[in-house]
């Protein structure tokens, strides 16, 4: 494994990168398909100068959306198929989830999607300011213990670079079934430069019109937890 470049910042990473053994078909998807779906040089070892990605070369003049932590890819592939006039980038460090998404991409044949199989913070480094028009953070790792709340995505370490990448007026959607995560989100996201768009309870109790349930949401509902759907706009 190559060493981290001397100029690269130290970033703790607490989540899983790999779970159970991959199926042979999933290993094949990773070997055959992943490189072609890369958004460009993201990692410090291949882009130490942190040159911005050429989104126009990837997607033309289309708006670009970003999903942070796409899990098994159900929502990402749904949005890519529903919005062929939009380019979508998904970031996910959990290689099992990446392999699952690659299988869905093969089956669906959508061509407006790119995948970064790693830390979203590295991707933020190489996205130009104001280049993203919509972002999704759906059922992120809840880190339920109080001493681990600093590991959550909704902290300045993640939200400030995300806000830089989003253009004014861009939409950020957050879905979670953890009440304390809702509270932290409503406190931290506005401080990072966003307005919460809710006008009444239905605006966070009901899913978005173009929503597709994910396996994480189905698990939450089976276990009696209540999803919250939070919509913010970049100032």
PDB file of C-alpha atoms in Angstrom:
ATOM      1  CA  UNK A   1       0.000   0.000   0.000  1.00  0.00           C
ATOM      2  CA  UNK A   2       1.352   3.435  -0.911  1.00  0.00           C
ATOM      3  CA  UNK A   3       2.177   5.848   1.875  1.00  0.00           C
ATOM      4  CA  UNK A   4       0.044   8.912   2.468  1.00  0.00           C
ATOM      5  CA  UNK A   5       1.670  11.991   0.858  1.00  0.00           C
ATOM      6  CA  UNK A   6       3.362  14.295   3.319  1.00  0.00           C
ATOM      7  CA  UNK A   7       0.991  17.160   2.423  1.00  0.00           C
ATOM      8  CA  UNK A   8      -2.164  15.138   3.082  1.00  0.00           C
ATOM      9  CA  UNK A   9      -4.097  16.128   6.236  1.00  0.00           C
ATOM     10  CA  UNK A  10      -4.593  13.588   8.979  1.00  0.00           C
ATOM     11  CA  UNK A  11      -8.217  12.469   8.937  1.00  0.00           C
ATOM     12  CA  UNK A  12      -9.535   9.907  11.361  1.00  0.00           C
ATOM     13  CA  UNK A  13     -11.881   7.434   9.741  1.00  0.00           C
ATOM     14  CA  UNK A  14     -14.112   5.441  12.085  1.00  0.00           C
ATOM     15  CA  UNK A  15     -16.532   3.574   9.840  1.00  0.00           C
ATOM     16  CA  UNK A  16     -16.201   0.156   8.213  1.00  0.00           C
ATOM     17  CA  UNK A  17     -14.436  -0.184   4.875  1.00  0.00           C
ATOM     18  CA  UNK A  18     -15.232  -3.850   4.315  1.00  0.00           C
ATOM     19  CA  UNK A  19     -17.673  -6.360   5.764  1.00  0.00           C
ATOM     20  CA  UNK A  20     -18.390  -9.964   4.849  1.00  0.00           C
ATOM     21  CA  UNK A  21     -16.663 -11.628   1.904  1.00  0.00           C
ATOM     22  CA  UNK A  22     -17.846 -10.399  -1.452  1.00  0.00           C
ATOM     23  CA  UNK A  23     -19.620 -12.659  -3.909  1.00  0.00           C
ATOM     24  CA  UNK A  24     -17.630 -13.614  -7.007  1.00  0.00           C
ATOM     25  CA  UNK A  25     -19.964 -11.480  -9.104  1.00  0.00           C
ATOM     26  CA  UNK A  26     -19.300  -8.478  -6.858  1.00  0.00           C
ATOM     27  CA  UNK A  27     -15.551  -9.005  -7.078  1.00  0.00           C
ATOM     28  CA  UNK A  28     -15.980  -8.990 -10.847  1.00  0.00           C
ATOM     29  CA  UNK A  29     -17.967  -5.750 -10.785  1.00  0.00           C
ATOM     30  CA  UNK A  30     -15.211  -4.061  -8.785  1.00  0.00           C
ATOM     31  CA  UNK A  31     -12.499  -5.331 -11.108  1.00  0.00           C
ATOM     32  CA  UNK A  32     -14.299  -4.590 -14.359  1.00  0.00           C
ATOM     33  CA  UNK A  33     -16.537  -1.566 -13.730  1.00  0.00           C
ATOM     34  CA  UNK A  34     -15.326   0.644 -10.884  1.00  0.00           C
ATOM     35  CA  UNK A  35     -12.403   2.367 -12.616  1.00  0.00           C
ATOM     36  CA  UNK A  36     -14.581   3.438 -15.543  1.00  0.00           C
ATOM     37  CA  UNK A  37     -17.048   5.067 -13.142  1.00  0.00           C
ATOM     38  CA  UNK A  38     -14.467   7.123 -11.246  1.00  0.00           C
ATOM     39  CA  UNK A  39     -15.142  10.881 -11.200  1.00  0.00           C
ATOM     40  CA  UNK A  40     -11.428  11.541 -11.738  1.00  0.00           C
ATOM     41  CA  UNK A  41      -8.345  11.685  -9.492  1.00  0.00           C
ATOM     42  CA  UNK A  42      -9.638  12.158  -5.946  1.00  0.00           C
ATOM     43  CA  UNK A  43      -7.169  10.553  -3.538  1.00  0.00           C
ATOM     44  CA  UNK A  44      -4.105  12.361  -2.273  1.00  0.00           C
ATOM     45  CA  UNK A  45      -1.817   9.685  -3.678  1.00  0.00           C
ATOM     46  CA  UNK A  46      -3.052  10.327  -7.253  1.00  0.00           C
ATOM     47  CA  UNK A  47      -3.833  14.048  -6.915  1.00  0.00           C
ATOM     48  CA  UNK A  48      -1.516  15.592  -4.304  1.00  0.00           C
ATOM     49  CA  UNK A  49      -1.944  19.055  -5.875  1.00  0.00           C
ATOM     50  CA  UNK A  50      -5.731  18.736  -5.264  1.00  0.00           C
ATOM     51  CA  UNK A  51      -6.628  19.745  -8.785  1.00  0.00           C
ATOM     52  CA  UNK A  52     -10.392  20.219  -9.136  1.00  0.00           C
ATOM     53  CA  UNK A  53     -12.374  17.556 -10.939  1.00  0.00           C
ATOM     54  CA  UNK A  54     -13.539  18.477 -14.437  1.00  0.00           C
ATOM     55  CA  UNK A  55     -17.262  18.071 -13.943  1.00  0.00           C
ATOM     56  CA  UNK A  56     -18.029  19.570 -17.347  1.00  0.00           C
ATOM     57  CA  UNK A  57     -16.004  16.801 -18.991  1.00  0.00           C
ATOM     58  CA  UNK A  58     -17.940  14.218 -16.976  1.00  0.00           C
ATOM     59  CA  UNK A  59     -21.463  15.562 -17.280  1.00  0.00           C
ATOM     60  CA  UNK A  60     -21.448  18.435 -19.766  1.00  0.00           C
ATOM     61  CA  UNK A  61     -23.566  21.369 -18.624  1.00  0.00           C
ATOM     62  CA  UNK A  62     -25.862  19.254 -16.453  1.00  0.00           C
ATOM     63  CA  UNK A  63     -26.423  20.052 -12.802  1.00  0.00           C
ATOM     64  CA  UNK A  64     -24.409  17.795 -10.513  1.00  0.00           C
ATOM     65  CA  UNK A  65     -25.818  16.120  -7.405  1.00  0.00           C
ATOM     66  CA  UNK A  66     -23.927  14.353  -4.640  1.00  0.00           C
ATOM     67  CA  UNK A  67     -24.925  11.490  -2.341  1.00  0.00           C
ATOM     68  CA  UNK A  68     -22.745  11.062   0.739  1.00  0.00           C
ATOM     69  CA  UNK A  69     -22.640   7.493   1.989  1.00  0.00           C
ATOM     70  CA  UNK A  70     -24.969   5.745  -0.433  1.00  0.00           C
ATOM     71  CA  UNK A  71     -25.112   2.412   1.412  1.00  0.00           C
ATOM     72  CA  UNK A  72     -26.352  -0.245  -0.995  1.00  0.00           C
ATOM     73  CA  UNK A  73     -27.100   2.340  -3.691  1.00  0.00           C
ATOM     74  CA  UNK A  74     -30.899   2.008  -3.849  1.00  0.00           C
ATOM     75  CA  UNK A  75     -31.527   5.739  -3.664  1.00  0.00           C
ATOM     76  CA  UNK A  76     -28.568   6.681  -5.843  1.00  0.00           C
ATOM     77  CA  UNK A  77     -29.589   4.458  -8.744  1.00  0.00           C
ATOM     78  CA  UNK A  78     -33.224   5.574  -8.356  1.00  0.00           C
ATOM     79  CA  UNK A  79     -32.261   9.235  -8.691  1.00  0.00           C
ATOM     80  CA  UNK A  80     -29.896   8.560 -11.596  1.00  0.00           C
ATOM     81  CA  UNK A  81     -32.630   6.798 -13.555  1.00  0.00           C
ATOM     82  CA  UNK A  82     -35.303   9.331 -12.610  1.00  0.00           C
ATOM     83  CA  UNK A  83     -33.109  12.311 -13.557  1.00  0.00           C
ATOM     84  CA  UNK A  84     -31.143  11.505 -16.722  1.00  0.00           C
ATOM     85  CA  UNK A  85     -30.552  15.231 -17.263  1.00  0.00           C
ATOM     86  CA  UNK A  86     -28.513  15.409 -14.022  1.00  0.00           C
ATOM     87  CA  UNK A  87     -25.043  14.082 -13.235  1.00  0.00           C
ATOM     88  CA  UNK A  88     -24.742  12.304  -9.884  1.00  0.00           C
ATOM     89  CA  UNK A  89     -21.658  11.438  -7.834  1.00  0.00           C
ATOM     90  CA  UNK A  90     -21.864   8.958  -4.971  1.00  0.00           C
ATOM     91  CA  UNK A  91     -19.253   8.684  -2.217  1.00  0.00           C
ATOM     92  CA  UNK A  92     -19.127   5.509  -0.122  1.00  0.00           C
ATOM     93  CA  UNK A  93     -16.096   4.030   1.697  1.00  0.00           C
ATOM     94  CA  UNK A  94     -17.791   0.679   2.452  1.00  0.00           C
ATOM     95  CA  UNK A  95     -16.639  -1.498  -0.413  1.00  0.00           C
ATOM     96  CA  UNK A  96     -19.491  -3.987   0.017  1.00  0.00           C
ATOM     97  CA  UNK A  97     -21.962  -1.176  -0.655  1.00  0.00           C
ATOM     98  CA  UNK A  98     -19.944  -0.049  -3.668  1.00  0.00           C
ATOM     99  CA  UNK A  99     -20.082  -3.589  -5.083  1.00  0.00           C
ATOM    100  CA  UNK A 100     -23.853  -3.700  -4.529  1.00  0.00           C
ATOM    101  CA  UNK A 101     -24.289  -0.433  -6.400  1.00  0.00           C
ATOM    102  CA  UNK A 102     -22.136  -1.639  -9.298  1.00  0.00           C
ATOM    103  CA  UNK A 103     -24.474  -4.585  -9.744  1.00  0.00           C
ATOM    104  CA  UNK A 104     -27.429  -2.203  -9.876  1.00  0.00           C
ATOM    105  CA  UNK A 105     -25.642   0.013 -12.407  1.00  0.00           C
ATOM    106  CA  UNK A 106     -25.027  -2.993 -14.657  1.00  0.00           C
ATOM    107  CA  UNK A 107     -28.667  -3.985 -14.492  1.00  0.00           C
ATOM    108  CA  UNK A 108     -30.009  -0.458 -15.045  1.00  0.00           C
ATOM    109  CA  UNK A 109     -27.493   0.769 -17.604  1.00  0.00           C
ATOM    110  CA  UNK A 110     -27.550   4.401 -16.460  1.00  0.00           C
ATOM    111  CA  UNK A 111     -24.680   6.533 -17.717  1.00  0.00           C
ATOM    112  CA  UNK A 112     -25.022   9.689 -15.614  1.00  0.00           C
ATOM    113  CA  UNK A 113     -23.425   8.368 -12.426  1.00  0.00           C
ATOM    114  CA  UNK A 114     -19.879   8.369 -10.991  1.00  0.00           C
ATOM    115  CA  UNK A 115     -18.572   6.646  -7.862  1.00  0.00           C
ATOM    116  CA  UNK A 116     -15.914   7.609  -5.329  1.00  0.00           C
ATOM    117  CA  UNK A 117     -15.198   4.524  -3.181  1.00  0.00           C
ATOM    118  CA  UNK A 118     -13.740   6.427  -0.253  1.00  0.00           C
ATOM    119  CA  UNK A 119     -13.978   9.255   2.260  1.00  0.00           C
ATOM    120  CA  UNK A 120     -16.277  12.082   1.163  1.00  0.00           C
ATOM    121  CA  UNK A 121     -13.855  14.610   2.666  1.00  0.00           C
ATOM    122  CA  UNK A 122     -11.270  13.727   0.010  1.00  0.00           C
ATOM    123  CA  UNK A 123     -13.926  14.302  -2.635  1.00  0.00           C
ATOM    124  CA  UNK A 124     -14.824  17.698  -1.172  1.00  0.00           C
ATOM    125  CA  UNK A 125     -11.189  18.747  -1.612  1.00  0.00           C
ATOM    126  CA  UNK A 126     -11.390  18.411  -5.377  1.00  0.00           C
ATOM    127  CA  UNK A 127     -14.874  19.766  -6.047  1.00  0.00           C
ATOM    128  CA  UNK A 128     -14.900  23.395  -7.093  1.00  0.00           C
ATOM    129  CA  UNK A 129     -16.737  25.862  -4.880  1.00  0.00           C
ATOM    130  CA  UNK A 130     -20.408  26.100  -5.819  1.00  0.00           C
ATOM    131  CA  UNK A 131     -20.272  23.145  -8.216  1.00  0.00           C
ATOM    132  CA  UNK A 132     -22.982  20.971  -6.605  1.00  0.00           C
ATOM    133  CA  UNK A 133     -26.676  21.810  -6.806  1.00  0.00           C
ATOM    134  CA  UNK A 134     -28.115  19.079  -4.539  1.00  0.00           C
ATOM    135  CA  UNK A 135     -26.730  16.786  -1.846  1.00  0.00           C
ATOM    136  CA  UNK A 136     -28.147  13.811   0.046  1.00  0.00           C
ATOM    137  CA  UNK A 137     -27.159  12.495   3.483  1.00  0.00           C
ATOM    138  CA  UNK A 138     -29.454   9.523   4.074  1.00  0.00           C
ATOM    139  CA  UNK A 139     -29.366   7.436   7.230  1.00  0.00           C
ATOM    140  CA  UNK A 140     -25.764   8.258   8.112  1.00  0.00           C
ATOM    141  CA  UNK A 141     -23.970   6.272  10.813  1.00  0.00           C
ATOM    142  CA  UNK A 142     -25.699   7.424  14.029  1.00  0.00           C
ATOM    143  CA  UNK A 143     -22.758   6.912  16.420  1.00  0.00           C
ATOM    144  CA  UNK A 144     -25.271   6.697  19.283  1.00  0.00           C
ATOM    145  CA  UNK A 145     -22.870   7.009  22.238  1.00  0.00           C
ATOM    146  CA  UNK A 146     -22.465  10.610  23.394  1.00  0.00           C
ATOM    147  CA  UNK A 147     -18.674  10.400  23.361  1.00  0.00           C
ATOM    148  CA  UNK A 148     -18.835   9.446  19.680  1.00  0.00           C
ATOM    149  CA  UNK A 149     -21.085  12.282  18.496  1.00  0.00           C
ATOM    150  CA  UNK A 150     -18.054  14.143  17.176  1.00  0.00           C
ATOM    151  CA  UNK A 151     -17.690  11.317  14.641  1.00  0.00           C
ATOM    152  CA  UNK A 152     -21.041  12.104  13.047  1.00  0.00           C
ATOM    153  CA  UNK A 153     -21.191  13.711   9.649  1.00  0.00           C
ATOM    154  CA  UNK A 154     -23.165  16.690  10.951  1.00  0.00           C
ATOM    155  CA  UNK A 155     -20.113  18.372  12.486  1.00  0.00           C
ATOM    156  CA  UNK A 156     -18.127  21.351  11.169  1.00  0.00           C
ATOM    157  CA  UNK A 157     -15.330  19.074   9.896  1.00  0.00           C
ATOM    158  CA  UNK A 158     -17.717  17.722   7.259  1.00  0.00           C
ATOM    159  CA  UNK A 159     -20.380  20.401   6.918  1.00  0.00           C
ATOM    160  CA  UNK A 160     -18.067  23.337   6.212  1.00  0.00           C
ATOM    161  CA  UNK A 161     -16.360  21.764   3.169  1.00  0.00           C
ATOM    162  CA  UNK A 162     -19.711  20.440   1.976  1.00  0.00           C
ATOM    163  CA  UNK A 163     -21.200  23.926   2.188  1.00  0.00           C
ATOM    164  CA  UNK A 164     -18.287  25.283   0.142  1.00  0.00           C
ATOM    165  CA  UNK A 165     -19.060  22.799  -2.649  1.00  0.00           C
ATOM    166  CA  UNK A 166     -22.770  23.664  -2.787  1.00  0.00           C
ATOM    167  CA  UNK A 167     -23.944  26.609  -4.826  1.00  0.00           C
ATOM    168  CA  UNK A 168     -26.206  29.222  -3.208  1.00  0.00           C
ATOM    169  CA  UNK A 169     -29.752  27.891  -3.275  1.00  0.00           C
ATOM    170  CA  UNK A 170     -28.608  24.256  -3.436  1.00  0.00           C
ATOM    171  CA  UNK A 171     -30.711  21.728  -1.538  1.00  0.00           C
ATOM    172  CA  UNK A 172     -29.380  19.401   1.168  1.00  0.00           C
ATOM    173  CA  UNK A 173     -31.592  16.501   2.220  1.00  0.00           C
ATOM    174  CA  UNK A 174     -30.955  14.616   5.456  1.00  0.00           C
ATOM    175  CA  UNK A 175     -32.876  11.496   6.503  1.00  0.00           C
ATOM    176  CA  UNK A 176     -32.404   9.843   9.888  1.00  0.00           C
ATOM    177  CA  UNK A 177     -34.391   7.785  12.368  1.00  0.00           C
ATOM    178  CA  UNK A 178     -32.332   8.842  15.407  1.00  0.00           C
ATOM    179  CA  UNK A 179     -33.978  11.685  17.440  1.00  0.00           C
ATOM    180  CA  UNK A 180     -30.660  12.900  18.838  1.00  0.00           C
ATOM    181  CA  UNK A 181     -29.210  12.991  15.335  1.00  0.00           C
ATOM    182  CA  UNK A 182     -32.155  15.169  14.309  1.00  0.00           C
ATOM    183  CA  UNK A 183     -31.373  17.587  17.131  1.00  0.00           C
ATOM    184  CA  UNK A 184     -27.704  17.770  16.232  1.00  0.00           C
ATOM    185  CA  UNK A 185     -28.532  18.233  12.552  1.00  0.00           C
ATOM    186  CA  UNK A 186     -30.921  21.101  13.266  1.00  0.00           C
ATOM    187  CA  UNK A 187     -28.253  22.773  15.374  1.00  0.00           C
ATOM    188  CA  UNK A 188     -25.174  22.259  13.220  1.00  0.00           C
ATOM    189  CA  UNK A 189     -26.421  22.475   9.631  1.00  0.00           C
ATOM    190  CA  UNK A 190     -27.828  26.038   9.921  1.00  0.00           C
ATOM    191  CA  UNK A 191     -24.544  27.144  11.507  1.00  0.00           C
ATOM    192  CA  UNK A 192     -22.756  25.861   8.403  1.00  0.00           C
ATOM    193  CA  UNK A 193     -24.736  28.186   6.135  1.00  0.00           C
ATOM    194  CA  UNK A 194     -28.110  26.524   5.510  1.00  0.00           C
ATOM    195  CA  UNK A 195     -31.757  27.369   6.165  1.00  0.00           C
ATOM    196  CA  UNK A 196     -34.172  24.652   7.285  1.00  0.00           C
ATOM    197  CA  UNK A 197     -37.179  24.745   4.936  1.00  0.00           C
ATOM    198  CA  UNK A 198     -39.823  23.167   7.170  1.00  0.00           C
ATOM    199  CA  UNK A 199     -43.045  25.122   7.653  1.00  0.00           C
ATOM    200  CA  UNK A 200     -44.958  22.454   9.558  1.00  0.00           C
ATOM    201  CA  UNK A 201     -44.676  18.910  10.957  1.00  0.00           C
ATOM    202  CA  UNK A 202     -45.556  17.235   7.656  1.00  0.00           C
ATOM    203  CA  UNK A 203     -42.399  18.713   6.157  1.00  0.00           C
ATOM    204  CA  UNK A 204     -40.237  16.410   8.239  1.00  0.00           C
ATOM    205  CA  UNK A 205     -42.653  13.557   8.886  1.00  0.00           C
ATOM    206  CA  UNK A 206     -43.430  12.725   5.258  1.00  0.00           C
ATOM    207  CA  UNK A 207     -40.806  11.567   2.739  1.00  0.00           C
ATOM    208  CA  UNK A 208     -39.989  13.591  -0.328  1.00  0.00           C
ATOM    209  CA  UNK A 209     -42.152  13.076  -3.421  1.00  0.00           C
ATOM    210  CA  UNK A 210     -39.294  11.348  -5.272  1.00  0.00           C
ATOM    211  CA  UNK A 211     -38.212   9.212  -2.311  1.00  0.00           C
ATOM    212  CA  UNK A 212     -37.482   5.510  -2.535  1.00  0.00           C
ATOM    213  CA  UNK A 213     -37.169   3.537   0.728  1.00  0.00           C
ATOM    214  CA  UNK A 214     -33.720   2.121   1.453  1.00  0.00           C
ATOM    215  CA  UNK A 215     -32.880  -1.067   3.330  1.00  0.00           C
ATOM    216  CA  UNK A 216     -31.787   1.084   6.275  1.00  0.00           C
ATOM    217  CA  UNK A 217     -35.170   2.761   6.409  1.00  0.00           C
ATOM    218  CA  UNK A 218     -37.013  -0.553   6.191  1.00  0.00           C
ATOM    219  CA  UNK A 219     -34.917  -1.845   9.097  1.00  0.00           C
ATOM    220  CA  UNK A 220     -35.699   1.289  11.137  1.00  0.00           C
ATOM    221  CA  UNK A 221     -39.416   0.870  10.541  1.00  0.00           C
ATOM    222  CA  UNK A 222     -39.303  -2.817  11.474  1.00  0.00           C
ATOM    223  CA  UNK A 223     -37.597  -1.884  14.725  1.00  0.00           C
ATOM    224  CA  UNK A 224     -40.130   0.843  15.539  1.00  0.00           C
ATOM    225  CA  UNK A 225     -38.037   3.923  14.836  1.00  0.00           C
ATOM    226  CA  UNK A 226     -39.529   6.984  13.146  1.00  0.00           C
ATOM    227  CA  UNK A 227     -37.830   8.461  10.065  1.00  0.00           C
ATOM    228  CA  UNK A 228     -37.331  12.205   9.808  1.00  0.00           C
ATOM    229  CA  UNK A 229     -36.884  13.938   6.456  1.00  0.00           C
ATOM    230  CA  UNK A 230     -35.071  17.273   6.780  1.00  0.00           C
ATOM    231  CA  UNK A 231     -34.635  19.703   3.884  1.00  0.00           C
ATOM    232  CA  UNK A 232     -32.162  22.604   3.932  1.00  0.00           C
ATOM    233  CA  UNK A 233     -31.195  25.274   1.419  1.00  0.00           C
ATOM    234  CA  UNK A 234     -27.698  26.714   1.060  1.00  0.00           C
ATOM    235  CA  UNK A 235     -27.667  30.430   1.735  1.00  0.00           C
TER     236      UNK A 235
END
